[in-house]
Amino acid sequence: MFMKGILLVNLGSPKSTAVPDVREYLDEFLMDEKVIDYRWFFRALLVQGIILNTRPAKSAEAYKTVWTDEGSPLIVITQKIQKKLQKLVDVPVEIGMRYAQPSIEAGIQKLVDQGVSEIVLFPLYPQYAMSTTETVIEKAEEVRKKKFPGIKINYIQPFYNREIYIDCLAESIREKLPENFDALQFSYHGVPERHIYKTDPTNTCNLNDCCSRENNPSHQFCYRHQCFDVTNSVIKKLGLPKEKVMVTFQSRLGKDKWMEPYTDETLETIGKKGVKNLAIVCPAFVSDCLETLEEISVEGKHQFEHGGGENFHYIPCLNDEDRWIDVVKILCEEKLNEFYLV
Ligand SMILES: C=CC1=C(C)c2cc3[nH]c(cc4nc(cc5[nH]c(cc1n2)c(C)c5CCC(=O)O)C(CCC(=O)O)=C4C)c(C)c3C=C
Ligand SMILES: [Fe+2]
Ligand SMILES: [Fe+2]
């Protein structure tokens, strides 16, 4: 009898806000070829020769503003999701981070120690991207082949278009929307435009209106399409007019061209265009983290107010809301059941 288990995988955070720990984390993260996709020599030159000289101190300051007594919000929230899910399913649930600790390897080891040999691995990203879903699967496969050749892993695919997820997200937003708002901004983590072309096996995405078209062959691998799709499905459920909604992309790094429009530039200018009361939500993240709690809730608010905006309302991620845990459970159970079919 093969025993089954679940591994929830998120991005990961530094082990503390000390600059050397942040440097170590950024080194592992940014030296990932799926994140900074230059050849090793040029990646090392950029990351270790330039970025790691200044960014760790700056990022450490930012982490300090969101860190809690229990640790990094991203990890603490992922642990809360794990605990709640564990109460609902009868197989072991562990967590693993793509970067830093607890690693994917440590998570698999914990499952194996409990007798598990068939794992459902859930990358906690609604949309597919080379720098998220793809690198998680690549890493897990590397670890499996090297350290755990006897186990099977079944991967949960991006769930951006699953109705249960959209219903959950729409309901969560509906509850948190303020009574009066001039616009609802959907701010997604950005990626360099090059990543979209690179991961399109159909060569049919030109980063133009094809991303919003129905049934373009590239959609399965187009992060931009998947962000638009979530937005459109949610606003349909909420009954919001398109004119009241904006999609922007945040957190860019370096000099490459990233997907536009940029969140920070938009926040700086919309106040003058008449958006005085803004609600903003970040559906690329299932759990709040540095990029939502600091970059949006604090920096973004300043940018909006600096540009003439008045009321800024950040809508938190799904985090450990019960309705979201129910969705996680359903998605995991679907994949657990596939093991019986093989
Ligand atoms: C939600 C999906 C994410 C995508 C896509 C993504 C792409 C991506 N990110 C960077 C660079 C950085 N991201 C950083 C933090 C960070 N990124 C995500 C998610 C995605 N990244 C999360 C959840 C977090 C927060 C982690 C936490 O501990 O809370 C950082 C570190 C912080 C900083 O210094 O700003 C960097 C750097 C690139 C280059 C990229 C795509 C190519
Ligand atoms: Fe596209
Ligand atoms: Fe990121």
XYZ file of C-alpha atoms and ligand atoms in Angstrom:
386
model
C 0.000 0.000 0.000
C 1.496 3.348 -1.088
C 1.029 6.163 1.386
C 0.166 9.615 0.053
C 1.025 13.109 1.230
C 0.785 16.775 0.252
C 3.609 19.309 -0.145
C 2.596 22.973 -0.324
C 5.314 25.008 -2.037
C 5.751 28.758 -1.875
C 8.570 31.094 -2.899
C 10.438 31.444 0.383
C 11.968 34.261 2.443
C 15.315 34.989 4.084
C 15.817 33.278 7.448
C 16.038 36.636 9.201
C 16.188 40.324 8.365
C 19.972 40.414 8.921
C 21.737 41.669 5.787
C 23.913 38.506 5.337
C 20.778 36.312 5.489
C 18.983 38.506 2.960
C 22.083 38.394 0.726
C 22.204 34.585 0.908
C 18.506 34.364 0.001
C 18.781 36.829 -2.889
C 21.866 35.005 -4.173
C 19.999 31.684 -4.363
C 16.848 33.320 -5.767
C 18.412 35.526 -8.425
C 21.047 32.997 -9.504
C 18.165 30.717 -10.521
C 18.343 30.568 -14.324
C 14.529 30.595 -14.497
C 14.453 33.947 -12.686
C 17.395 35.781 -14.258
C 17.655 33.892 -17.498
C 21.104 35.025 -18.677
C 23.956 32.611 -19.285
C 25.763 31.740 -16.047
C 28.675 34.160 -16.535
C 26.470 37.185 -17.259
C 23.995 36.223 -14.520
C 26.813 35.976 -11.982
C 28.224 39.288 -13.190
C 24.868 41.004 -12.733
C 23.757 39.298 -9.510
C 26.999 38.772 -7.607
C 28.902 41.667 -9.179
C 26.181 44.331 -9.012
C 22.821 43.499 -7.343
C 24.218 41.821 -4.227
C 26.372 44.869 -3.430
C 23.462 47.125 -2.605
C 20.131 45.286 -2.692
C 20.502 43.112 0.447
C 20.734 46.156 2.754
C 17.778 47.845 1.054
C 15.655 44.674 1.062
C 16.596 43.928 4.694
C 15.161 47.320 5.699
C 11.975 46.523 3.806
C 11.712 43.057 5.398
C 12.086 44.631 8.861
C 8.887 46.603 8.304
C 6.778 43.456 7.674
C 8.549 40.834 9.843
C 6.504 39.493 12.770
C 7.516 37.782 16.017
C 6.776 34.469 14.302
C 8.910 35.326 11.255
C 8.338 36.219 7.602
C 4.637 36.725 6.747
C 4.962 34.519 3.657
C 6.242 31.564 5.687
C 3.952 32.118 8.656
C 0.882 32.267 6.394
C 1.982 29.167 4.461
C 2.311 27.356 7.808
C -1.202 28.475 8.754
C -2.547 27.126 5.455
C -0.727 23.834 6.165
C -2.238 23.539 9.662
C -5.779 24.281 8.495
C -5.509 21.896 5.544
C -4.093 19.182 7.807
C -7.323 19.286 9.826
C -9.372 18.617 6.679
C -7.440 15.782 5.013
C -6.297 12.380 6.248
C -2.832 12.406 4.631
C 0.245 14.264 5.965
C 0.696 17.868 4.805
C 4.108 19.576 4.816
C 5.517 22.786 3.327
C 8.622 23.503 1.260
C 10.053 26.738 -0.119
C 11.677 27.129 -3.544
C 14.415 29.273 -1.978
C 15.931 29.129 1.532
C 14.294 27.152 4.358
C 12.309 24.999 4.874
C 13.456 23.688 1.487
C 11.548 21.461 -0.901
C 13.999 18.700 -0.007
C 13.285 19.121 3.724
C 9.529 19.020 3.052
C 9.797 15.824 0.997
C 12.051 14.287 3.666
C 9.425 14.986 6.355
C 6.789 13.264 4.232
C 9.064 10.309 3.473
C 9.836 9.979 7.210
C 6.085 9.516 7.738
C 6.034 6.680 5.199
C 4.828 8.710 2.190
C 5.857 7.569 -1.300
C 3.275 9.411 -3.471
C 3.264 13.183 -3.148
C 0.893 15.808 -4.465
C 3.002 18.937 -4.825
C 1.090 22.205 -4.930
C 3.020 25.262 -6.253
C 1.019 28.054 -4.629
C 0.836 30.294 -7.711
C -2.452 30.820 -9.551
C -0.741 31.762 -12.836
C 2.008 29.908 -14.690
C 5.417 31.597 -14.997
C 8.889 30.322 -15.741
C 10.067 32.074 -12.560
C 7.440 30.400 -10.349
C 5.616 27.181 -11.350
C 8.296 26.029 -13.765
C 11.247 26.499 -11.426
C 9.380 24.755 -8.579
C 8.700 21.692 -10.717
C 12.252 21.650 -12.066
C 13.702 21.858 -8.552
C 11.385 19.189 -7.134
C 12.250 16.835 -10.003
C 15.973 17.448 -9.441
C 15.573 16.634 -5.719
C 13.396 13.587 -6.424
C 15.856 12.089 -8.910
C 18.896 12.722 -6.719
C 17.547 11.957 -3.252
C 14.211 10.163 -3.490
C 14.213 8.102 -6.699
C 11.561 5.739 -5.315
C 8.797 8.321 -4.819
C 6.196 9.673 -7.231
C 5.211 13.341 -7.428
C 1.986 14.606 -8.990
C 1.995 18.369 -9.667
C -1.023 20.646 -9.336
C -1.188 22.866 -12.424
C -1.851 26.635 -12.380
C -5.426 27.144 -11.283
C -6.075 30.696 -12.569
C -9.078 29.533 -14.609
C -10.675 27.133 -12.144
C -14.158 28.246 -11.217
C -13.771 27.265 -7.549
C -10.742 29.569 -7.293
C -12.404 32.467 -9.114
C -15.531 32.181 -6.940
C -13.356 32.179 -3.835
C -11.268 35.178 -4.934
C -14.318 37.156 -6.069
C -16.146 36.540 -2.774
C -13.064 37.486 -0.788
C -12.700 40.743 -2.734
C -16.434 41.491 -2.516
C -16.294 41.298 1.294
C -13.297 43.608 1.530
C -14.195 46.225 -1.065
C -14.884 49.620 0.478
C -18.333 51.131 -0.118
C -17.041 53.926 -2.290
C -14.203 53.469 -4.709
C -13.443 55.138 -8.023
C -11.280 52.267 -9.311
C -10.230 48.729 -8.466
C -6.605 48.069 -9.433
C -5.380 44.494 -10.002
C -1.624 44.604 -9.441
C 0.194 41.407 -10.492
C 3.865 40.629 -9.967
C 5.588 41.460 -13.243
C 8.032 39.429 -15.315
C 10.382 40.580 -18.082
C 8.574 40.526 -21.443
C 11.298 38.192 -22.709
C 10.069 35.472 -20.314
C 6.669 35.442 -22.005
C 8.182 34.930 -25.468
C 10.630 32.364 -24.163
C 7.989 30.129 -22.593
C 5.549 30.278 -25.501
C 6.010 26.990 -27.394
C 3.409 28.079 -29.953
C 5.116 31.378 -30.880
C 1.707 32.979 -31.147
C 1.836 35.520 -28.329
C 2.981 39.001 -29.302
C 2.159 40.543 -25.924
C -0.587 42.523 -27.534
C -4.319 41.974 -27.719
C -3.756 38.258 -28.336
C -3.396 37.867 -24.557
C -7.019 38.999 -24.122
C -8.354 37.027 -27.093
C -10.277 33.813 -26.501
C -8.448 30.562 -27.245
C -5.060 31.807 -28.439
C -2.821 28.677 -28.430
C -0.227 30.416 -26.228
C -2.569 30.949 -23.265
C -1.480 27.841 -21.350
C 2.000 29.358 -20.938
C 1.187 33.072 -21.096
C 1.432 34.680 -17.664
C 0.048 37.938 -19.089
C -3.052 36.209 -20.465
C -3.597 34.380 -17.189
C -3.498 37.657 -15.244
C -6.060 39.222 -17.613
C -8.191 36.097 -17.389
C -8.345 36.187 -13.581
C -9.206 39.881 -13.678
C -11.981 39.467 -16.256
C -13.517 36.462 -14.514
C -13.491 38.202 -11.130
C -14.989 41.465 -12.343
C -17.699 39.519 -14.158
C -18.589 37.764 -10.887
C -18.536 41.079 -9.047
C -20.588 42.825 -11.729
C -18.050 45.632 -12.030
C -17.814 47.728 -15.186
C -14.486 47.411 -17.061
C -14.026 51.207 -16.931
C -13.606 50.971 -13.148
C -10.838 48.353 -13.346
C -7.090 48.557 -14.065
C -4.457 45.844 -14.513
C -0.845 46.726 -13.691
C 2.418 44.873 -12.997
C 4.657 45.445 -9.972
C 8.080 44.560 -8.510
C 10.304 44.952 -11.554
C 14.036 44.510 -11.202
C 16.902 45.618 -13.445
C 16.986 47.321 -16.799
C 15.069 44.829 -18.963
C 11.663 45.715 -20.318
C 9.058 44.209 -17.987
C 5.363 43.850 -18.701
C 3.506 47.151 -18.658
C 1.798 49.179 -17.329
C 3.882 49.431 -14.191
C 2.047 49.592 -10.851
C 4.235 52.324 -9.317
C 3.962 54.657 -12.322
C 0.203 54.144 -12.444
C -0.168 54.892 -8.730
C 1.808 58.123 -9.150
C -0.482 59.406 -11.892
C -4.054 58.195 -11.370
C -4.844 60.684 -8.602
C -4.491 63.551 -11.089
C -6.738 61.692 -13.521
C -9.591 61.719 -11.023
C -9.116 58.470 -9.073
C -9.324 59.743 -5.509
C -10.568 56.541 -3.829
C -8.644 53.447 -4.841
C -9.016 49.766 -3.947
C -6.087 47.538 -4.904
C -5.692 43.759 -4.902
C -2.716 41.502 -5.786
C -3.947 38.139 -7.127
C -0.562 36.779 -8.234
C 0.039 36.098 -4.540
C -2.087 33.731 -2.492
C -0.422 34.889 0.720
C 0.630 38.334 1.812
C 4.371 38.908 1.668
C 6.967 41.622 1.278
C 5.651 42.532 -2.174
C 2.131 43.216 -0.916
C 2.664 44.394 2.673
C 5.545 46.755 1.947
C 5.679 47.478 -1.778
C 1.925 47.972 -2.171
C 0.440 48.725 1.264
C 3.200 51.141 2.311
C 5.160 52.326 -0.758
C 2.186 52.099 -3.087
C 0.035 54.134 -0.711
C 2.702 56.883 -0.615
C 2.938 56.893 -4.420
C -0.833 57.180 -4.746
C -1.082 59.994 -2.204
C 1.922 61.775 -3.697
C 0.162 61.755 -7.048
C -3.006 63.357 -5.696
C -4.934 60.296 -4.532
C -6.861 60.435 -1.248
C -8.122 57.071 0.038
C -6.020 53.969 -0.582
C -7.548 50.619 0.345
C -5.378 47.496 0.127
C -7.333 44.223 -0.169
C -5.363 41.392 1.512
C -4.558 38.096 -0.210
C -6.548 34.911 0.428
C -4.055 33.907 3.139
C -5.650 31.307 5.437
C -9.296 32.202 4.807
C -11.464 29.105 5.259
C -13.010 29.380 1.791
C -9.518 29.318 0.252
C -8.467 26.327 2.368
C -11.518 24.525 0.977
C -10.264 25.251 -2.562
C -6.758 24.028 -1.673
C -8.324 20.845 -0.311
C -10.357 20.213 -3.471
C -7.363 20.827 -5.785
C -5.170 18.507 -3.688
C -7.803 15.783 -3.527
C -8.230 15.803 -7.312
C -4.524 15.058 -7.694
C -4.443 12.555 -4.830
C -7.200 10.644 -6.607
C -5.168 10.554 -9.852
C -2.691 8.239 -8.104
C -5.464 5.637 -7.883
C -6.069 5.886 -11.635
C -2.486 5.143 -12.718
C 3.813 35.815 -7.660
C 4.682 35.448 -8.491
C 6.053 35.927 -8.638
C 6.704 36.121 -9.832
C 6.169 35.888 -11.224
C 8.016 36.595 -9.510
C 8.990 36.930 -10.447
C 10.186 37.571 -10.152
N 10.598 38.090 -8.954
C 11.837 38.670 -9.071
C 12.579 39.310 -8.072
C 12.228 39.406 -6.708
N 11.041 39.018 -6.144
C 11.115 39.171 -4.780
C 10.150 38.841 -3.855
C 9.004 38.078 -4.121
N 8.564 37.641 -5.354
C 7.431 36.886 -5.196
C 6.672 36.275 -6.205
C 6.977 36.302 -7.573
N 8.135 36.687 -8.152
C 7.148 36.866 -3.785
C 5.994 36.124 -3.163
C 8.099 37.608 -3.133
C 8.133 37.931 -1.647
C 9.019 37.034 -0.833
C 8.900 37.294 0.642
O 9.804 36.880 1.384
O 7.926 37.884 1.137
C 12.408 39.697 -4.443
C 12.971 39.868 -3.014
C 12.638 41.081 -2.341
C 13.303 42.269 -2.929
O 14.509 42.400 -2.806
O 12.585 43.049 -3.564
C 13.117 39.860 -5.636
C 14.509 40.379 -5.808
C 12.233 38.492 -10.422
C 13.563 38.974 -10.997
C 11.201 37.827 -11.104
C 11.051 37.400 -12.516
C 11.947 37.284 -13.377
Fe -0.152 36.227 -24.394
Fe 9.388 38.233 -7.212
